[in-house]
Coordinates of C-alpha atoms in Angstrom, one line a residue:
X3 CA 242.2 -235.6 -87.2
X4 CA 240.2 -234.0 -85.1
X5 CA 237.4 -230.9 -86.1
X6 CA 238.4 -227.8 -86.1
X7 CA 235.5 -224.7 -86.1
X8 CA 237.6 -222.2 -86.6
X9 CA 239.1 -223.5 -90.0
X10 CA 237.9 -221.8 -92.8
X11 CA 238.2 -224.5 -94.9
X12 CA 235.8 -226.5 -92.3
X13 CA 232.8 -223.9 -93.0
X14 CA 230.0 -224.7 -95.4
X15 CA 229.6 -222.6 -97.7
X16 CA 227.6 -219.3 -98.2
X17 CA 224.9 -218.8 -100.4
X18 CA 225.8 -216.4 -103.4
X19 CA 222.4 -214.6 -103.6
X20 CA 222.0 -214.1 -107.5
X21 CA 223.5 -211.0 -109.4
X22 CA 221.3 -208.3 -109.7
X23 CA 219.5 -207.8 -113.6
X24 CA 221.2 -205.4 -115.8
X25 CA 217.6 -203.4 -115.9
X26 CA 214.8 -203.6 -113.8
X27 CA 212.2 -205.7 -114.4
X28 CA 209.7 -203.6 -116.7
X29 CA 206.6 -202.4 -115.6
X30 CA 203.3 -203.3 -116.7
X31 CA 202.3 -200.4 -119.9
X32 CA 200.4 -197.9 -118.0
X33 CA 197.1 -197.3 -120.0
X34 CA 197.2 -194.1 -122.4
X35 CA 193.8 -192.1 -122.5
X36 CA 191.9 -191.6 -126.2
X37 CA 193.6 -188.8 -127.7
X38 CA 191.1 -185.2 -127.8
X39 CA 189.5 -185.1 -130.7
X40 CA 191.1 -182.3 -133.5
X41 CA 187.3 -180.1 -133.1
X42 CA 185.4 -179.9 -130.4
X43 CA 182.1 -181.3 -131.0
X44 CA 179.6 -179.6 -132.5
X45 CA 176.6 -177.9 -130.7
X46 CA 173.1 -178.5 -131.7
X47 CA 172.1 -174.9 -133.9
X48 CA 170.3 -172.3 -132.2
X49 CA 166.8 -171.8 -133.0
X50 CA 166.0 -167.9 -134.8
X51 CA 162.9 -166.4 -134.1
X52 CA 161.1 -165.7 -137.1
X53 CA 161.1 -161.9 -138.5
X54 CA 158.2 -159.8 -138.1
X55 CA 156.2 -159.8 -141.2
X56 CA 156.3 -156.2 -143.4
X57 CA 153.2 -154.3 -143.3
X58 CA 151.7 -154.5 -146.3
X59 CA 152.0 -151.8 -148.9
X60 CA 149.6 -148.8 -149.5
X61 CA 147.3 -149.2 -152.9
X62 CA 148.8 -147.7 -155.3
X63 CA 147.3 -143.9 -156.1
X64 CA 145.2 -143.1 -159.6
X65 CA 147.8 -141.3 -162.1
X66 CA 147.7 -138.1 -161.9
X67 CA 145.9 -135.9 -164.9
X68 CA 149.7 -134.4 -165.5
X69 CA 151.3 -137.8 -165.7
X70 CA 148.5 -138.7 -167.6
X71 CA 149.5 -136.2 -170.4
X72 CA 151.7 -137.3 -173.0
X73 CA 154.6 -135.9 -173.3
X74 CA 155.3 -133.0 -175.6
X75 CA 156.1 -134.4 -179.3
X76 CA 160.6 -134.3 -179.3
X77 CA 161.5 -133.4 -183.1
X78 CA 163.8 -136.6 -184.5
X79 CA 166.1 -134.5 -186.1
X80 CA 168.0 -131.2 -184.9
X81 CA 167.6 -128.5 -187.1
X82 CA 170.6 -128.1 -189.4
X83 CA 173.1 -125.1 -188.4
X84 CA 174.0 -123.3 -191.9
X85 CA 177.5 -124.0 -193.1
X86 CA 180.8 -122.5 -191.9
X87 CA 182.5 -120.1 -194.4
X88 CA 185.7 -120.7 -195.7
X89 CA 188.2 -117.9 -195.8
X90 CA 187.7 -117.8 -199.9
X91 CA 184.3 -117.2 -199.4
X92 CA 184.9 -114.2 -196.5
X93 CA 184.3 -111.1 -200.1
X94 CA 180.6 -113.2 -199.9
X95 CA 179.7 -111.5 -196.4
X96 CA 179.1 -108.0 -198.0
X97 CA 176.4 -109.4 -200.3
X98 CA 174.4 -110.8 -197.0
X99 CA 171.7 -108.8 -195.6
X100 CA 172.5 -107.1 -192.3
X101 CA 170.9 -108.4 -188.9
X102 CA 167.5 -105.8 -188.5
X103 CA 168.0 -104.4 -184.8
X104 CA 164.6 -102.8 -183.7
X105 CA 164.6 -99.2 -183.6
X106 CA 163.9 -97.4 -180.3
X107 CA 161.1 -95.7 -179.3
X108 CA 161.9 -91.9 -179.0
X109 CA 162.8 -90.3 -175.8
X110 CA 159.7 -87.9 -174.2
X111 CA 161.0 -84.7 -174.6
X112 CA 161.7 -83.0 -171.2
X113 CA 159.2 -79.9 -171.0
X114 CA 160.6 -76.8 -169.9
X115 CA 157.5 -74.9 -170.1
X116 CA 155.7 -77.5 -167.3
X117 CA 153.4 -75.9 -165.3
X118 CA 154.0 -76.0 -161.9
X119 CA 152.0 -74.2 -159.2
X120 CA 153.8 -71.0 -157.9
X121 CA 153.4 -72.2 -154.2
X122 CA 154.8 -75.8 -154.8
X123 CA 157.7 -73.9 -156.6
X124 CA 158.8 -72.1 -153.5
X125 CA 158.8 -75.3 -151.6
X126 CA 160.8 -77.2 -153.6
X127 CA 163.2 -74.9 -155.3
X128 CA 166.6 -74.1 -153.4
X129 CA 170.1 -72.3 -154.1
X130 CA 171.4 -73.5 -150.7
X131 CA 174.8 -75.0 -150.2
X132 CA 176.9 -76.3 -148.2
X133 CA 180.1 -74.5 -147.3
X134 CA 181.9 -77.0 -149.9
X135 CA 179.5 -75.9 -152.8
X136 CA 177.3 -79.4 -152.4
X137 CA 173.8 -78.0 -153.1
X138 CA 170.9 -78.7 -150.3
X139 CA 167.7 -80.1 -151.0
X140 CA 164.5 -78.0 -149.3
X141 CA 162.7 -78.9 -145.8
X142 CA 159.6 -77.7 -145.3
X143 CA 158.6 -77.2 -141.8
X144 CA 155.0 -76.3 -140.5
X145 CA 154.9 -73.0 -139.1
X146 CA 152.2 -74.0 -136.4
X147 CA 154.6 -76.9 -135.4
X148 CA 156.3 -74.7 -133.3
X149 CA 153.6 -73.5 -131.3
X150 CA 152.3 -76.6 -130.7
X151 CA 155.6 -78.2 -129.4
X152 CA 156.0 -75.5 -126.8
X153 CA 152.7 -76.0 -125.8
X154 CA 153.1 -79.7 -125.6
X155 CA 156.4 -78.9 -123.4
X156 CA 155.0 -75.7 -121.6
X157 CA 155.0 -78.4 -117.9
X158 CA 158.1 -79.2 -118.3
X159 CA 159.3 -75.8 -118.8
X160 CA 157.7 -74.4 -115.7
X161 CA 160.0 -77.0 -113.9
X162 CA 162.9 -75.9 -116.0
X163 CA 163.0 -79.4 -117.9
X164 CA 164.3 -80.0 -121.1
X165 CA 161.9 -81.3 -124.1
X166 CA 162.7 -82.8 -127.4
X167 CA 160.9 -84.1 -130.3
X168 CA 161.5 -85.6 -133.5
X169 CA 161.1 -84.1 -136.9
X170 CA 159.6 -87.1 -139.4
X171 CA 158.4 -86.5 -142.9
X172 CA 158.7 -87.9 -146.2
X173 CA 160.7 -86.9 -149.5
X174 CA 158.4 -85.2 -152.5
X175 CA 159.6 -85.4 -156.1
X176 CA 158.6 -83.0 -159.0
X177 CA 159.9 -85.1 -162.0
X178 CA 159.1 -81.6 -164.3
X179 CA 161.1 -79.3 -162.2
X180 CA 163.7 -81.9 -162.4
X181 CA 163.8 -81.3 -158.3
X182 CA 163.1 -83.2 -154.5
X183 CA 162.6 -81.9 -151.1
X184 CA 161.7 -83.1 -147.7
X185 CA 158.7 -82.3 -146.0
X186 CA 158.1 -82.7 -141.9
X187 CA 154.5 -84.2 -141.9
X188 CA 154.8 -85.8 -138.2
X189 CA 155.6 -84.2 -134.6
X190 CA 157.2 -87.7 -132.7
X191 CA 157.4 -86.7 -129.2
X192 CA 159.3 -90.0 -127.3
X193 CA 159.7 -91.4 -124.3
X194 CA 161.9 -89.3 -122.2
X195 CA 164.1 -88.7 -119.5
X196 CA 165.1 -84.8 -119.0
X197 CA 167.2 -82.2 -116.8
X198 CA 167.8 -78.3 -117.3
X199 CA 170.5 -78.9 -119.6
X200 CA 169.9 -82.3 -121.6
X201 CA 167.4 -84.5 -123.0
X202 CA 167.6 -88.1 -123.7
X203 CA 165.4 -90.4 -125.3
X204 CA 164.1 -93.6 -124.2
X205 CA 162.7 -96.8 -125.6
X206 CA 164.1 -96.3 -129.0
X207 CA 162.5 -99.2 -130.5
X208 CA 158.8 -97.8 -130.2
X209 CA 159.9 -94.6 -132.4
X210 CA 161.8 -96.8 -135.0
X211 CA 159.2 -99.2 -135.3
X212 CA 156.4 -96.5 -136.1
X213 CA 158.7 -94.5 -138.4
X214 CA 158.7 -97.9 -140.5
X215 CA 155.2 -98.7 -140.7
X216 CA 154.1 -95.2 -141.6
X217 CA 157.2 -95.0 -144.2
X218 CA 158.8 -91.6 -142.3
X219 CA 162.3 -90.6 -142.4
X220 CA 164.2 -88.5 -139.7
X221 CA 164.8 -85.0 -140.7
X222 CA 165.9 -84.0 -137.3
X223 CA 165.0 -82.6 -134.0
X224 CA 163.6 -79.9 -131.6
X225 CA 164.0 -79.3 -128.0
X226 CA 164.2 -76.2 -125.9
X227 CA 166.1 -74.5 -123.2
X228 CA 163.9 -73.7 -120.7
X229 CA 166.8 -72.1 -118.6
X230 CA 169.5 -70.7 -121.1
X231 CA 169.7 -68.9 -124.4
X232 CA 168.8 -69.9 -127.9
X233 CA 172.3 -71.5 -129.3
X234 CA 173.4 -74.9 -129.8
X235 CA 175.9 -76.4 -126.7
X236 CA 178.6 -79.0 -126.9
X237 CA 175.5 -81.5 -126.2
X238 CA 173.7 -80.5 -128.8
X239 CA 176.3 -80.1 -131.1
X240 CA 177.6 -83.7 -130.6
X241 CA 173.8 -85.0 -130.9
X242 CA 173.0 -83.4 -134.2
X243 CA 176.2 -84.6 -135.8
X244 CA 174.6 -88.2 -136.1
X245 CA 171.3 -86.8 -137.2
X246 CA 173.4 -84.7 -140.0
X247 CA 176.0 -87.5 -140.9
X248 CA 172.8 -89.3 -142.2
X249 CA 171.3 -87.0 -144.0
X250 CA 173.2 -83.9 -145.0
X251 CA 170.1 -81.5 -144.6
X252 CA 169.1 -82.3 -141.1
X253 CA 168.0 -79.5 -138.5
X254 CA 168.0 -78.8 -135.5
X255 CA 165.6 -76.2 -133.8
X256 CA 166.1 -74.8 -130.8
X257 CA 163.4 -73.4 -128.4
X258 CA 164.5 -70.5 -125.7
X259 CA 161.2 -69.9 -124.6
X260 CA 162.6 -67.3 -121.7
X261 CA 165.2 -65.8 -124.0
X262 CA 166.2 -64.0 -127.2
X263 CA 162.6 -63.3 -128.8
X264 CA 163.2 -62.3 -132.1
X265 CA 161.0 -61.1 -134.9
X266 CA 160.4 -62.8 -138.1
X267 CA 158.8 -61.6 -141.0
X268 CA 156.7 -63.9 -142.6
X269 CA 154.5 -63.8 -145.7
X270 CA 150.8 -62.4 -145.4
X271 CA 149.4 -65.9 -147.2
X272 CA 150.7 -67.9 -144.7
X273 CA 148.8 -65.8 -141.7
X274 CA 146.1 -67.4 -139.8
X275 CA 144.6 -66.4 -136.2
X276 CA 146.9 -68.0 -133.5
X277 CA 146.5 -68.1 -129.6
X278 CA 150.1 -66.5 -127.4
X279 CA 151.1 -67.2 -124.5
X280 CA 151.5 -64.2 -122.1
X281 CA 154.4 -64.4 -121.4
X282 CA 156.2 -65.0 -125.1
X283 CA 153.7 -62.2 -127.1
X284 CA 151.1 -60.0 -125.1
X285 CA 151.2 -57.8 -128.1
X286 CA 151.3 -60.0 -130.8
X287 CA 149.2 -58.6 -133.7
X288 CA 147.1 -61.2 -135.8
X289 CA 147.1 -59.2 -138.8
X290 CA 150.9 -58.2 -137.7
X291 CA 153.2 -59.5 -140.5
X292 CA 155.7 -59.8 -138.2
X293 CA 155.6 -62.3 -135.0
X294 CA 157.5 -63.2 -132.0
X295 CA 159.2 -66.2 -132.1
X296 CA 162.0 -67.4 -129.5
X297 CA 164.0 -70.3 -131.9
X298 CA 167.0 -70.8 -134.0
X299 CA 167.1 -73.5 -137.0
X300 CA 170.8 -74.3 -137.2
X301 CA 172.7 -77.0 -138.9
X302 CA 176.5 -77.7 -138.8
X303 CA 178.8 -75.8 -141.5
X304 CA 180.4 -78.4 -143.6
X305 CA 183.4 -77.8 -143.7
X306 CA 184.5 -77.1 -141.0
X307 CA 181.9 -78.1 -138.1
X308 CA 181.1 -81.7 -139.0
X309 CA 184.2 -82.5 -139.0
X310 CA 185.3 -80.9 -136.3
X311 CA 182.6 -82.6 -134.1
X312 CA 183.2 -86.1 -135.4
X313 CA 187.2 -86.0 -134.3
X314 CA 186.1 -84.8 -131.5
X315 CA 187.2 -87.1 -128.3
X316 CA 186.8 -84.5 -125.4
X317 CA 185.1 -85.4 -122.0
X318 CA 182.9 -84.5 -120.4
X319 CA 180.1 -83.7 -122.0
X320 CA 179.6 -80.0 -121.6
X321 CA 183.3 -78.8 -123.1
X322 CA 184.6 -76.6 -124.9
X323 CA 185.2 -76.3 -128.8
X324 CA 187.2 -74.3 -131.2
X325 CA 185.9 -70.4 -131.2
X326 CA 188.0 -69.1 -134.2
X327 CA 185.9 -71.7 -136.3
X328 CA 182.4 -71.4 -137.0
X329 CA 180.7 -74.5 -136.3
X330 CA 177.2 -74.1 -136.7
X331 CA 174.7 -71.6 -138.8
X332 CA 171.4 -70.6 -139.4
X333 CA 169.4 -72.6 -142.1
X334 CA 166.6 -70.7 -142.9
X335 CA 168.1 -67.2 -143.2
X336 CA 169.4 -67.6 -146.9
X337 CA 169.0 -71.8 -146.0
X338 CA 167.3 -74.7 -147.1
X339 CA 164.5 -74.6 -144.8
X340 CA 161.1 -72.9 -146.0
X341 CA 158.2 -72.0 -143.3
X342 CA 154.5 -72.7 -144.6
X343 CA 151.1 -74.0 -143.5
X344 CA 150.5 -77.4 -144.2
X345 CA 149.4 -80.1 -142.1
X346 CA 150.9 -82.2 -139.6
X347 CA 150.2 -84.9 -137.2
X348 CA 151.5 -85.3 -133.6
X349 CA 152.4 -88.3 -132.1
X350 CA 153.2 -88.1 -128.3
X351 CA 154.6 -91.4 -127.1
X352 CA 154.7 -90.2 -123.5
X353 CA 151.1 -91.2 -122.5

């Protein structure tokens, strides 16, 4: 027969292109780096620097002579305490010798026959008391001391100024009268600022500083009233309470050098020549027991004044106080204050 293309069985056959592998073909190992090692390497040390070499030390010092010294000789053995008593043996204590206790010297016998000189008597002996009974101790206040501080503040009373002072003294004992008093010995005029009804003081510090090295205490205070009467105001009342809460006999003189003269009689011993002003004595005798004087020396009654001026809270300053109580009297009349020559210093802190 004759060739047919289109007959399948005519076709040669295709070529069967082999099955793929059941894996691929395996790779050549890829190449596996050194494992890092567990530590890093070590590092090469650092160098130190070397330490500064120590100063040497000082030579050694001699002994001393003390250390020198041997030391005191230490007994071995304590001394053996005695032995304890049983309670059998407590009947032995009667037959022991008692403990000798030193007998005391005798007391000096207080003499009541001490001779004292009649002037130093006055001075120092008082009966004052206070309005409770509480007894006062004496001040003794120059009797020139007054002329003196009027003529220290006669300027300022020509301008109708106010002047004040301090009274400073000491405290004298007399062991045989058994007694103490106070004595003014210094005239402190301070630093100032003044009008016609008060007087301050300035600079504070300057008056306590010379009060301490000269050992003086504050026994109180004059001023005057170059344009009113001699009494104490509401000012001065409320001043002198301090001066008075510190020491119970504290004064307070006042000066009216224009006002209320008044006589006082004072012993012939005490008498010396003294110079007046015109105007306060034109007729002053020298040999004239009595002499003008224009001053009060008041304190405040305890009870009731001191306390009435310590509760006190009123304002202003100039105000009015109780008048059915009395709060201030006079402390020489019948008082604690004795007037006598003696001497006195002044100290005027104003220059």
């Amino acid at each position: 027969f004759a060739y047919s293309p289109t007959h399948p069985s005519s076709l040669p056959p295709k070529p069967v292109p082999p099955h793929p592998a059941s894996s691929p073909p395996s790779l050549p190992p890829k190449p596996v780096p050194p494992h890092p090692p567990s530590s890093p390497p070590s590092l090469p040390p650092k160098p130190v620097p070397p330490y500064p070499a120590s100063p040497p030390l000082p030579p050694k010092l001699p002994p001393s002579p003390y250390e020198s010294r041997p030391p005191p000789p230490v007994p071995h053995q304590a001394p053996t305490l005695p032995p304890k008593l049983h309670k059998a043996d407590a009947h032995l204590d009667e037959y022991r010798p008692a403990a000798v206790v030193p007998a005391l010297p005798p007391k000096v016998p207080y003499q009541e026959d001490a001779t004292v000189p009649e002037a130093w008597t006055e001075k120092i002996l008082s009966e004052a008391t206070t309005e409770a009974g509480e007894p006062l101790r004496t001040i003794n206040v120059p009797l020139s001391l007054l002329d003196k501080f009027l003529d220290m503040a006669a300027s300022n009373t020509r301008k109708n100024l106010e002047t004040c002072a301090i009274l400073s003294g000491t405290l004298v004992r007399i062991h045989c009268l058994k007694h103490n008093a106070f004595t003014v010995t210094t005239l402190i005029v301070p630093k100032q600022v003044a009008t016609s009804d008060t007087c301050s003081t300035t600079n504070e510090e300057e008056l306590f500083d010379y009060q301490d090295q000269h050992d003086l205490m504050t026994l109180g205070w004059i001023h005057t009233h170059p344009t009113q009467t001699c009494f104490m105001s509401s000012v001065d009342l409320h001043t002198h309470c301090s001066y008075q809460l510190m020491l119970p006999e504290a004064i307070a003189i006042v000066c009216a050098p224009k006002h209320d003269p008044k006589y006082v009689l004072l012993p012939l011993s005490v008498h010396e020549p003294q110079r007046f002003d015109d105007d306060r004595n034109p007729e002053a005798s020298l040999t004239d027991p009595f002499h003008l004087f224009s001053y009060g020396i008041f304190r405040l009654t305890d009870p009731p004044g001191l306390q009435i001026i310590v509760n006190c809270r009123e304002r202003p300053s100039f105000h009015p106080h109780p008048a059915d109580e009395p709060l201030y009297t006079d402390a020489m009349d019948l008082g604690h204050v004795r007037l006598s020559q003696m001497d006195y210093k002044v100290v005027d802190m104003r220059k």
